[in-house]
């Protein structure tokens, strides 16, 4: 993934030392150091580990699920103190898991999109205080949400710049009033955000809602794509998140019982029961037009040069950690990206957006040794990512037996443990608990 177009180096070897790639060269040109462990790739394809740029982690077994699917870096989009502890434990080798980057608690205002894990700020003073507190707690990334007022959002942007924190999330709309967006414009226009230092905007669904007023207009989508491309703000489409809603509706709920759902967090799944019931009884064709347009808009964004990021919203609804990323990449190719271009959204592009483009996302000398080995070439067929036979995480080799163990660990979920640490997290951010 070092080039801007597909490039495969045959009969090559990678020398890894102290967790980094020391050399990439023809296998006959590398001198094997004494005592080195030799991994025979057996004709497989080695590529950078995958990154999921939009996840929700609730407990340790989910970390195993990501590794078992070849995901070696994740960006958690709703932080609690235990995420900071996980990240430190992973970095120090005390916990097996993908590299974990996390935002702080979601910053939002009162309104229809408010959720219990959101940190509510109504005024500029409250917003500044919240950002400052999150920075003190150890967070270096912020997530903003739809209901923020212009006053609160502007304060978040100013305070984040002062403290050197990044911002991602939904674009704030202001207070949502009856008639929005079809009969009444949003208080905050979408394009106002394109002047701000956002590193990424999340969900094609949210972009179509806010920027296009939920109109399925290809011409307007192309104009918008050009403007986003000019802003250099990346977009995380998360097509799989909406597609899973549609699949639950079309299957009358049977999709909720498909293989792999044992990796979902049991406490969150319990909370999702009303949503499961709602979508299981939704008319199968109700959201099909939306789903098709989100795919079409993703293709247009790609054609107009918007930097796309692979993300899944894994950890909520029925979005399974790890394997959802491979499903998302398949949806990106279905939308019109080539397999190599889809791989870029999960390797080079995330590294660049995370400020780690100089050491992650490519197989290059000096870069971190986060690698995956698959049996077939995913730059020709993205589904080949399902043929994972091994991975290197922070310089350590995990072979087939370890992958099988990770899959078993991914099933060792705990309702009680998850509930306790989530409740502790809500308490730490000042949420009102009943």
Coordinates of N, CA and C in Angstrom, one line a residue, residues 197-380:
X197 N -11.9 22.8 11.5 CA -10.9 21.8 11.5 C -11.3 20.4 11.9
X198 N -12.4 19.9 11.3 CA -12.9 18.6 11.5 C -12.0 17.6 10.8
X199 N -11.6 16.5 11.5 CA -10.8 15.5 10.8 C -11.7 14.5 10.0
X200 N -12.9 14.4 10.4 CA -13.8 13.5 9.6 C -15.3 13.8 10.0
X201 N -16.2 13.6 9.0 CA -17.6 13.7 9.2 C -18.2 12.3 9.1
X202 N -19.0 11.9 10.0 CA -19.5 10.5 10.1 C -20.8 10.3 9.5
X203 N -21.0 9.1 8.9 CA -22.2 8.6 8.4 C -22.8 9.3 7.1
X204 N -22.8 8.6 6.0 CA -23.5 9.1 4.8 C -24.9 9.5 5.1
X205 N -25.6 8.7 5.9 CA -27.0 8.9 6.3 C -27.1 10.3 6.9
X206 N -26.2 10.7 7.8 CA -26.3 12.0 8.5 C -26.0 13.1 7.5
X207 N -25.1 12.9 6.6 CA -24.7 13.9 5.6 C -25.8 14.2 4.7
X208 N -26.5 13.1 4.2 CA -27.6 13.3 3.3 C -28.8 14.0 4.0
X209 N -29.0 13.7 5.3 CA -30.0 14.4 6.1 C -29.7 15.8 6.2
X210 N -28.5 16.2 6.7 CA -28.2 17.6 7.0 C -27.9 18.4 5.8
X211 N -27.0 17.9 4.9 CA -26.5 18.7 3.8 C -27.5 18.7 2.7
X212 N -28.2 17.6 2.4 CA -29.1 17.5 1.3 C -30.6 17.6 1.7
X213 N -30.8 17.8 3.0 CA -32.2 17.9 3.5 C -33.0 16.6 3.2
X214 N -32.2 15.5 3.2 CA -32.8 14.2 3.0 C -33.4 14.1 1.5
X215 N -32.9 14.8 0.6 CA -33.3 14.7 -0.8 C -32.3 13.8 -1.6
X216 N -32.8 12.9 -2.3 CA -32.0 12.0 -3.1 C -31.7 12.6 -4.5
X217 N -30.9 13.6 -4.5 CA -30.6 14.4 -5.7 C -29.2 14.2 -6.1
X218 N -28.9 13.5 -7.2 CA -27.5 13.2 -7.6 C -26.7 14.4 -7.9
X219 N -27.4 15.4 -8.6 CA -26.7 16.6 -8.9 C -26.2 17.4 -7.7
X220 N -27.1 17.5 -6.7 CA -26.8 18.2 -5.5 C -25.7 17.5 -4.7
X221 N -25.8 16.1 -4.8 CA -24.8 15.3 -4.1 C -23.4 15.6 -4.7
X222 N -23.3 15.7 -6.0 CA -22.0 16.0 -6.7 C -21.5 17.3 -6.3
X223 N -22.3 18.3 -6.3 CA -21.9 19.7 -5.9 C -21.3 19.6 -4.5
X224 N -22.1 19.0 -3.6 CA -21.6 18.8 -2.2 C -20.3 18.1 -2.1
X225 N -20.2 17.0 -2.9 CA -18.9 16.3 -2.8 C -17.7 17.1 -3.2
X226 N -17.9 18.0 -4.2 CA -16.8 18.9 -4.6 C -16.4 19.8 -3.5
X227 N -17.4 20.3 -2.8 CA -17.2 21.2 -1.7 C -16.4 20.5 -0.5
X228 N -16.9 19.3 -0.2 CA -16.2 18.5 0.9 C -14.8 18.2 0.5
X229 N -14.6 17.8 -0.8 CA -13.2 17.5 -1.2 C -12.3 18.7 -1.1
X230 N -12.8 19.9 -1.4 CA -12.0 21.1 -1.3 C -11.7 21.5 0.1
X231 N -12.6 21.0 1.1 CA -12.3 21.3 2.5 C -11.3 20.4 3.1
X232 N -11.0 19.3 2.4 CA -10.0 18.3 2.9 C -10.5 17.6 4.2
X233 N -11.8 17.6 4.4 CA -12.3 16.8 5.6 C -12.7 15.5 5.0
X234 N -12.3 14.4 5.8 CA -12.6 13.1 5.4 C -14.0 12.7 5.7
X235 N -14.5 11.7 5.1 CA -15.9 11.2 5.4 C -15.9 9.7 5.7
X236 N -16.6 9.3 6.7 CA -16.7 7.9 7.1 C -18.2 7.5 6.7
X237 N -18.4 6.8 5.6 CA -19.8 6.6 5.2 C -20.6 5.6 6.1
X238 N -19.9 4.6 6.7 CA -20.6 3.6 7.5 C -21.8 3.1 6.9
X239 N -21.7 2.6 5.6 CA -22.8 2.1 4.9 C -23.4 0.8 5.6
X240 N -22.5 0.1 6.2 CA -23.0 -1.2 6.8 C -24.0 -0.9 8.0
X241 N -23.9 0.2 8.6 CA -24.8 0.5 9.7 C -26.2 0.7 9.3
X242 N -26.4 1.4 8.2 CA -27.8 1.5 7.6 C -28.2 0.2 6.9
X243 N -27.3 -0.4 6.2 CA -27.6 -1.7 5.5 C -28.1 -2.7 6.5
X244 N -27.6 -2.8 7.7 CA -28.0 -3.8 8.7 C -29.4 -3.5 9.1
X245 N -29.8 -2.2 9.2 CA -31.2 -1.9 9.6 C -32.1 -2.5 8.5
X246 N -31.8 -2.3 7.2 CA -32.6 -2.8 6.1 C -32.7 -4.3 6.1
X247 N -31.5 -4.9 6.4 CA -31.5 -6.4 6.4 C -32.4 -7.0 7.5
X248 N -32.4 -6.3 8.6 CA -33.3 -6.8 9.7 C -34.7 -6.7 9.3
X249 N -35.1 -5.5 8.7 CA -36.4 -5.3 8.2 C -36.8 -6.4 7.2
X250 N -35.9 -6.6 6.2 CA -36.2 -7.5 5.1 C -36.4 -8.9 5.5
X251 N -35.6 -9.3 6.6 CA -35.7 -10.7 7.1 C -36.7 -10.9 8.2
X252 N -37.4 -9.8 8.6 CA -38.4 -9.9 9.7 C -37.7 -10.3 11.0
X253 N -36.4 -9.8 11.1 CA -35.7 -10.0 12.4 C -34.8 -11.2 12.4
X254 N -34.9 -12.1 11.3 CA -34.0 -13.3 11.3 C -32.5 -12.9 11.2
X255 N -32.2 -11.8 10.6 CA -30.8 -11.4 10.5 C -30.2 -11.1 11.8
X256 N -31.0 -10.8 12.8 CA -30.5 -10.6 14.2 C -29.9 -11.9 14.8
X257 N -30.2 -13.0 14.2 CA -29.7 -14.3 14.7 C -28.7 -15.0 13.8
X258 N -28.0 -14.2 12.9 CA -27.1 -14.8 12.0 C -25.8 -15.1 12.7
X259 N -24.9 -16.0 12.1 CA -23.6 -16.3 12.7 C -22.8 -15.0 13.0
X260 N -22.1 -15.0 14.1 CA -21.3 -13.9 14.5 C -21.9 -13.0 15.5
X261 N -23.2 -13.0 15.7 CA -23.8 -12.1 16.7 C -23.4 -12.4 18.1
X262 N -22.8 -13.5 18.3 CA -22.4 -13.9 19.7 C -21.2 -12.9 20.1
X263 N -20.6 -12.2 19.2 CA -19.6 -11.3 19.5 C -20.1 -9.9 19.9
X264 N -21.4 -9.7 19.8 CA -22.0 -8.5 20.3 C -22.1 -8.4 21.8
X265 N -22.0 -7.2 22.3 CA -22.0 -7.1 23.8 C -23.4 -7.3 24.3
X266 N -23.6 -8.2 25.3 CA -24.9 -8.6 25.8 C -25.7 -7.5 26.5
X267 N -25.0 -6.6 27.2 CA -25.6 -5.5 27.8 C -26.2 -4.5 26.8
X268 N -25.4 -4.2 25.8 CA -25.8 -3.3 24.8 C -27.0 -3.9 24.0
X269 N -26.9 -5.2 23.7 CA -27.9 -5.9 23.0 C -29.2 -5.9 23.7
X270 N -29.1 -5.9 25.1 CA -30.4 -5.8 25.9 C -31.0 -4.5 25.7
X271 N -30.2 -3.4 25.7 CA -30.7 -2.1 25.5 C -31.2 -1.9 24.1
X272 N -30.7 -2.6 23.2 CA -31.2 -2.5 21.8 C -32.5 -3.2 21.5
X273 N -33.1 -3.9 22.4 CA -34.3 -4.7 22.2 C -35.4 -3.9 21.5
X274 N -35.7 -2.7 22.0 CA -36.8 -1.9 21.4 C -36.4 -1.6 19.9
X275 N -35.2 -1.3 19.6 CA -34.8 -1.1 18.2 C -34.9 -2.3 17.4
X276 N -34.5 -3.5 18.0 CA -34.6 -4.8 17.3 C -36.1 -5.0 16.9
X277 N -37.0 -4.8 17.8 CA -38.4 -5.0 17.6 C -38.9 -4.0 16.5
X278 N -38.5 -2.8 16.6 CA -39.0 -1.8 15.6 C -38.6 -2.2 14.2
X279 N -37.3 -2.5 14.0 CA -36.8 -2.8 12.7 C -37.3 -4.1 12.2
X280 N -37.6 -5.1 13.1 CA -38.1 -6.4 12.7 C -39.5 -6.3 12.2
X281 N -40.2 -5.2 12.5 CA -41.6 -5.0 12.1 C -41.7 -3.9 11.1
X282 N -40.6 -3.3 10.6 CA -40.6 -2.2 9.6 C -40.9 -2.8 8.3
X283 N -41.6 -2.1 7.4 CA -41.9 -2.6 6.1 C -40.6 -2.8 5.3
X284 N -40.4 -4.0 4.7 CA -39.1 -4.3 4.1 C -38.6 -3.3 3.1
X285 N -39.5 -2.6 2.4 CA -39.0 -1.7 1.3 C -38.9 -0.3 1.8
X286 N -39.2 0.0 3.1 CA -39.4 1.4 3.6 C -38.1 2.2 3.4
X287 N -36.9 1.6 3.7 CA -35.7 2.3 3.7 C -34.8 1.9 2.5
X288 N -35.3 1.1 1.6 CA -34.5 0.6 0.4 C -34.0 1.8 -0.4
X289 N -34.8 2.8 -0.7 CA -34.4 3.9 -1.5 C -33.3 4.7 -0.8
X290 N -33.5 4.9 0.5 CA -32.4 5.5 1.3 C -31.1 4.8 1.1
X291 N -31.2 3.5 1.3 CA -30.0 2.7 1.2 C -29.3 2.8 -0.1
X292 N -30.1 2.7 -1.2 CA -29.5 2.8 -2.5 C -28.8 4.2 -2.8
X293 N -29.5 5.2 -2.2 CA -28.9 6.6 -2.5 C -27.6 6.8 -1.6
X294 N -27.5 6.2 -0.4 CA -26.3 6.3 0.3 C -25.1 5.7 -0.4
X295 N -25.4 4.6 -1.1 CA -24.3 3.9 -1.9 C -24.0 4.8 -3.1
X296 N -25.0 5.4 -3.7 CA -24.8 6.2 -4.9 C -24.0 7.5 -4.5
X297 N -24.3 8.1 -3.3 CA -23.6 9.3 -2.9 C -22.2 8.9 -2.5
X298 N -21.9 7.7 -2.0 CA -20.6 7.3 -1.7 C -19.7 7.2 -3.0
X299 N -20.3 6.7 -4.0 CA -19.6 6.6 -5.3 C -19.3 8.0 -5.8
X300 N -20.2 8.9 -5.7 CA -20.0 10.3 -6.2 C -18.9 11.0 -5.3
X301 N -19.0 10.8 -4.0 CA -17.9 11.4 -3.2 C -16.5 10.9 -3.6
X302 N -16.5 9.6 -3.8 CA -15.2 9.0 -4.3 C -14.7 9.6 -5.6
X303 N -15.7 9.7 -6.5 CA -15.3 10.2 -7.9 C -14.8 11.7 -7.8
X304 N -15.4 12.4 -6.8 CA -15.0 13.9 -6.7 C -13.8 14.1 -5.8
X305 N -13.2 13.0 -5.3 CA -12.0 13.2 -4.5 C -12.1 13.3 -3.1
X306 N -13.2 13.0 -2.5 CA -13.4 13.1 -1.0 C -12.6 11.9 -0.4
X307 N -11.8 12.1 0.6 CA -11.1 11.1 1.3 C -12.1 10.2 2.1
X308 N -12.3 9.0 1.7 CA -13.2 8.1 2.4 C -12.5 7.2 3.4
X309 N -13.1 7.0 4.5 CA -12.6 6.2 5.6 C -13.5 5.0 5.9
X310 N -13.0 3.8 6.1 CA -13.8 2.7 6.4 C -14.2 2.7 7.9
X311 N -15.4 2.6 8.2 CA -16.0 2.6 9.5 C -17.3 1.9 9.6
X312 N -17.7 1.4 10.7 CA -18.8 0.4 10.8 C -19.9 0.7 11.8
X313 N -19.6 1.6 12.8 CA -20.5 1.7 13.9 C -20.6 0.4 14.7
X314 N -19.6 -0.4 14.6 CA -19.6 -1.7 15.3 C -19.8 -1.5 16.8
X315 N -20.5 -2.5 17.4 CA -20.8 -2.4 18.8 C -22.1 -1.9 19.2
X316 N -22.9 -1.3 18.2 CA -24.2 -1.0 18.4 C -25.2 -1.7 17.4
X317 N -26.5 -1.7 17.7 CA -27.5 -2.4 17.0 C -27.0 -3.8 16.7
X318 N -26.9 -4.2 15.5 CA -26.4 -5.6 15.2 C -25.1 -5.5 14.3
X319 N -24.3 -4.5 14.6 CA -23.0 -4.3 13.8 C -21.9 -5.0 14.6
X320 N -21.5 -6.2 14.1 CA -20.6 -7.1 14.8 C -19.1 -6.6 14.8
X321 N -18.4 -6.5 15.9 CA -17.0 -6.1 15.9 C -16.2 -6.9 14.9
X322 N -15.3 -6.3 14.2 CA -14.3 -7.0 13.4 C -14.9 -7.3 12.0
X323 N -15.8 -8.3 11.9 CA -16.2 -8.8 10.6 C -17.1 -7.7 9.9
X324 N -17.6 -6.8 10.6 CA -18.4 -5.7 10.0 C -17.5 -4.8 9.1
X325 N -16.2 -4.7 9.4 CA -15.3 -3.9 8.5 C -15.2 -4.6 7.2
X326 N -15.1 -5.9 7.1 CA -15.0 -6.6 5.8 C -16.3 -6.4 5.0
X327 N -17.4 -6.4 5.8 CA -18.7 -6.2 5.1 C -18.8 -4.8 4.6
X328 N -18.2 -3.8 5.3 CA -18.2 -2.4 4.9 C -17.4 -2.2 3.7
X329 N -16.2 -2.8 3.6 CA -15.4 -2.7 2.4 C -16.0 -3.3 1.2
X330 N -16.8 -4.4 1.4 CA -17.5 -5.0 0.3 C -18.6 -4.0 -0.2
X331 N -19.3 -3.3 0.7 CA -20.3 -2.4 0.3 C -19.6 -1.2 -0.4
X332 N -18.4 -0.8 -0.1 CA -17.7 0.2 -0.8 C -17.4 -0.2 -2.2
X333 N -17.0 -1.4 -2.4 CA -16.8 -1.9 -3.8 C -18.1 -2.0 -4.5
X334 N -19.1 -2.4 -3.9 CA -20.4 -2.4 -4.5 C -20.9 -1.0 -4.9
X335 N -20.4 0.0 -4.2 CA -20.8 1.4 -4.5 C -20.0 1.9 -5.7
X336 N -18.9 1.3 -6.0 CA -18.1 1.7 -7.2 C -16.7 1.8 -7.0
X337 N -16.2 1.7 -5.8 CA -14.7 1.7 -5.5 C -14.1 0.4 -6.0
X338 N -12.9 0.4 -6.5 CA -12.2 -0.8 -6.8 C -11.7 -1.4 -5.5
X339 N -11.3 -2.7 -5.5 CA -10.9 -3.3 -4.3 C -9.6 -2.6 -3.7
X340 N -8.7 -2.2 -4.5 CA -7.5 -1.5 -4.0 C -7.9 -0.2 -3.4
X341 N -8.9 0.5 -4.0 CA -9.3 1.8 -3.5 C -10.1 1.6 -2.1
X342 N -10.8 0.5 -2.0 CA -11.4 0.2 -0.8 C -10.4 -0.1 0.3
X343 N -9.3 -0.8 -0.1 CA -8.3 -1.1 0.9 C -7.6 0.2 1.4
X344 N -7.5 1.2 0.6 CA -7.0 2.5 1.0 C -7.8 3.1 2.1
X345 N -9.1 2.9 2.1 CA -10.0 3.5 3.1 C -9.8 2.8 4.5
X346 N -9.1 1.6 4.5 CA -8.9 0.9 5.8 C -7.4 0.8 6.1
X347 N -6.6 1.5 5.3 CA -5.1 1.4 5.6 C -4.5 2.8 5.6
X348 N -4.2 3.3 4.4 CA -3.5 4.6 4.3 C -4.3 5.8 4.7
X349 N -5.6 5.8 4.3 CA -6.4 7.0 4.6 C -6.6 7.1 6.1
X350 N -7.0 6.1 6.8 CA -7.1 6.3 8.3 C -5.8 6.7 8.9
X351 N -4.7 6.2 8.5 CA -3.4 6.6 9.1 C -3.1 8.0 8.9
X352 N -3.4 8.5 7.7 CA -3.2 10.0 7.4 C -4.1 10.8 8.3
X353 N -5.4 10.4 8.4 CA -6.4 11.2 9.2 C -6.0 11.2 10.7
X354 N -5.5 10.1 11.1 CA -5.1 10.0 12.6 C -3.8 10.7 12.9
X355 N -3.1 11.2 11.8 CA -1.8 11.9 12.0 C -0.7 10.9 12.2
X356 N -0.9 9.6 11.7 CA 0.1 8.6 11.8 C 0.5 8.1 10.4
X357 N 0.3 8.9 9.4 CA 0.7 8.5 8.0 C 2.1 8.2 7.8
X358 N 3.0 8.7 8.7 CA 4.4 8.5 8.6 C 4.8 7.2 9.3
X359 N 3.9 6.4 9.9 CA 4.3 5.2 10.5 C 3.3 4.1 10.5
X360 N 2.2 4.3 9.8 CA 1.1 3.3 9.9 C 0.4 3.2 8.5
X361 N -0.2 2.1 8.1 CA -1.0 2.0 7.0 C -0.3 1.6 5.7
X362 N 1.0 1.3 5.8 CA 1.8 0.9 4.6 C 2.9 -0.1 5.1
X363 N 3.3 -1.0 4.2 CA 4.4 -1.9 4.5 C 5.7 -1.2 4.0
X364 N 6.3 -0.5 4.9 CA 7.4 0.4 4.5 C 8.5 0.4 5.7
X365 N 9.7 0.5 5.3 CA 10.8 0.4 6.3 C 10.6 1.6 7.3
X366 N 10.7 1.3 8.6 CA 10.5 2.2 9.7 C 9.1 2.3 10.2
X367 N 8.2 1.7 9.5 CA 6.8 1.8 9.9 C 6.5 0.7 11.0
X368 N 5.4 1.0 11.8 CA 5.0 0.0 12.8 C 4.6 -1.3 12.1
X369 N 5.0 -2.4 12.8 CA 4.7 -3.7 12.2 C 3.3 -4.2 12.6
X370 N 2.3 -3.6 12.0 CA 0.9 -4.1 12.1 C 0.6 -4.6 10.7
X371 N 0.5 -5.9 10.6 CA 0.4 -6.6 9.3 C -0.6 -7.7 9.3
X372 N -1.2 -8.0 8.2 CA -2.1 -9.2 8.1 C -1.7 -10.1 6.9
X373 N -1.9 -11.4 7.1 CA -1.5 -12.3 6.0 C -2.8 -13.0 5.6
X374 N -3.2 -12.9 4.3 CA -4.3 -13.6 3.8 C -4.0 -14.5 2.6
X375 N -4.8 -15.4 2.2 CA -4.5 -16.5 1.3 C -4.6 -16.0 -0.2
X376 N -5.4 -15.0 -0.4 CA -5.6 -14.5 -1.8 C -5.5 -13.0 -1.8
X377 N -5.4 -12.4 -3.0 CA -5.1 -11.0 -3.2 C -6.4 -10.1 -3.0
X378 N -6.5 -9.4 -1.8 CA -7.7 -8.5 -1.6 C -7.7 -7.3 -2.5
X379 N -6.6 -6.9 -3.1 CA -6.6 -5.8 -4.0 C -7.3 -6.1 -5.3
X380 N -7.6 -7.4 -5.5 CA -8.4 -7.8 -6.7 C -9.8 -8.2 -6.3

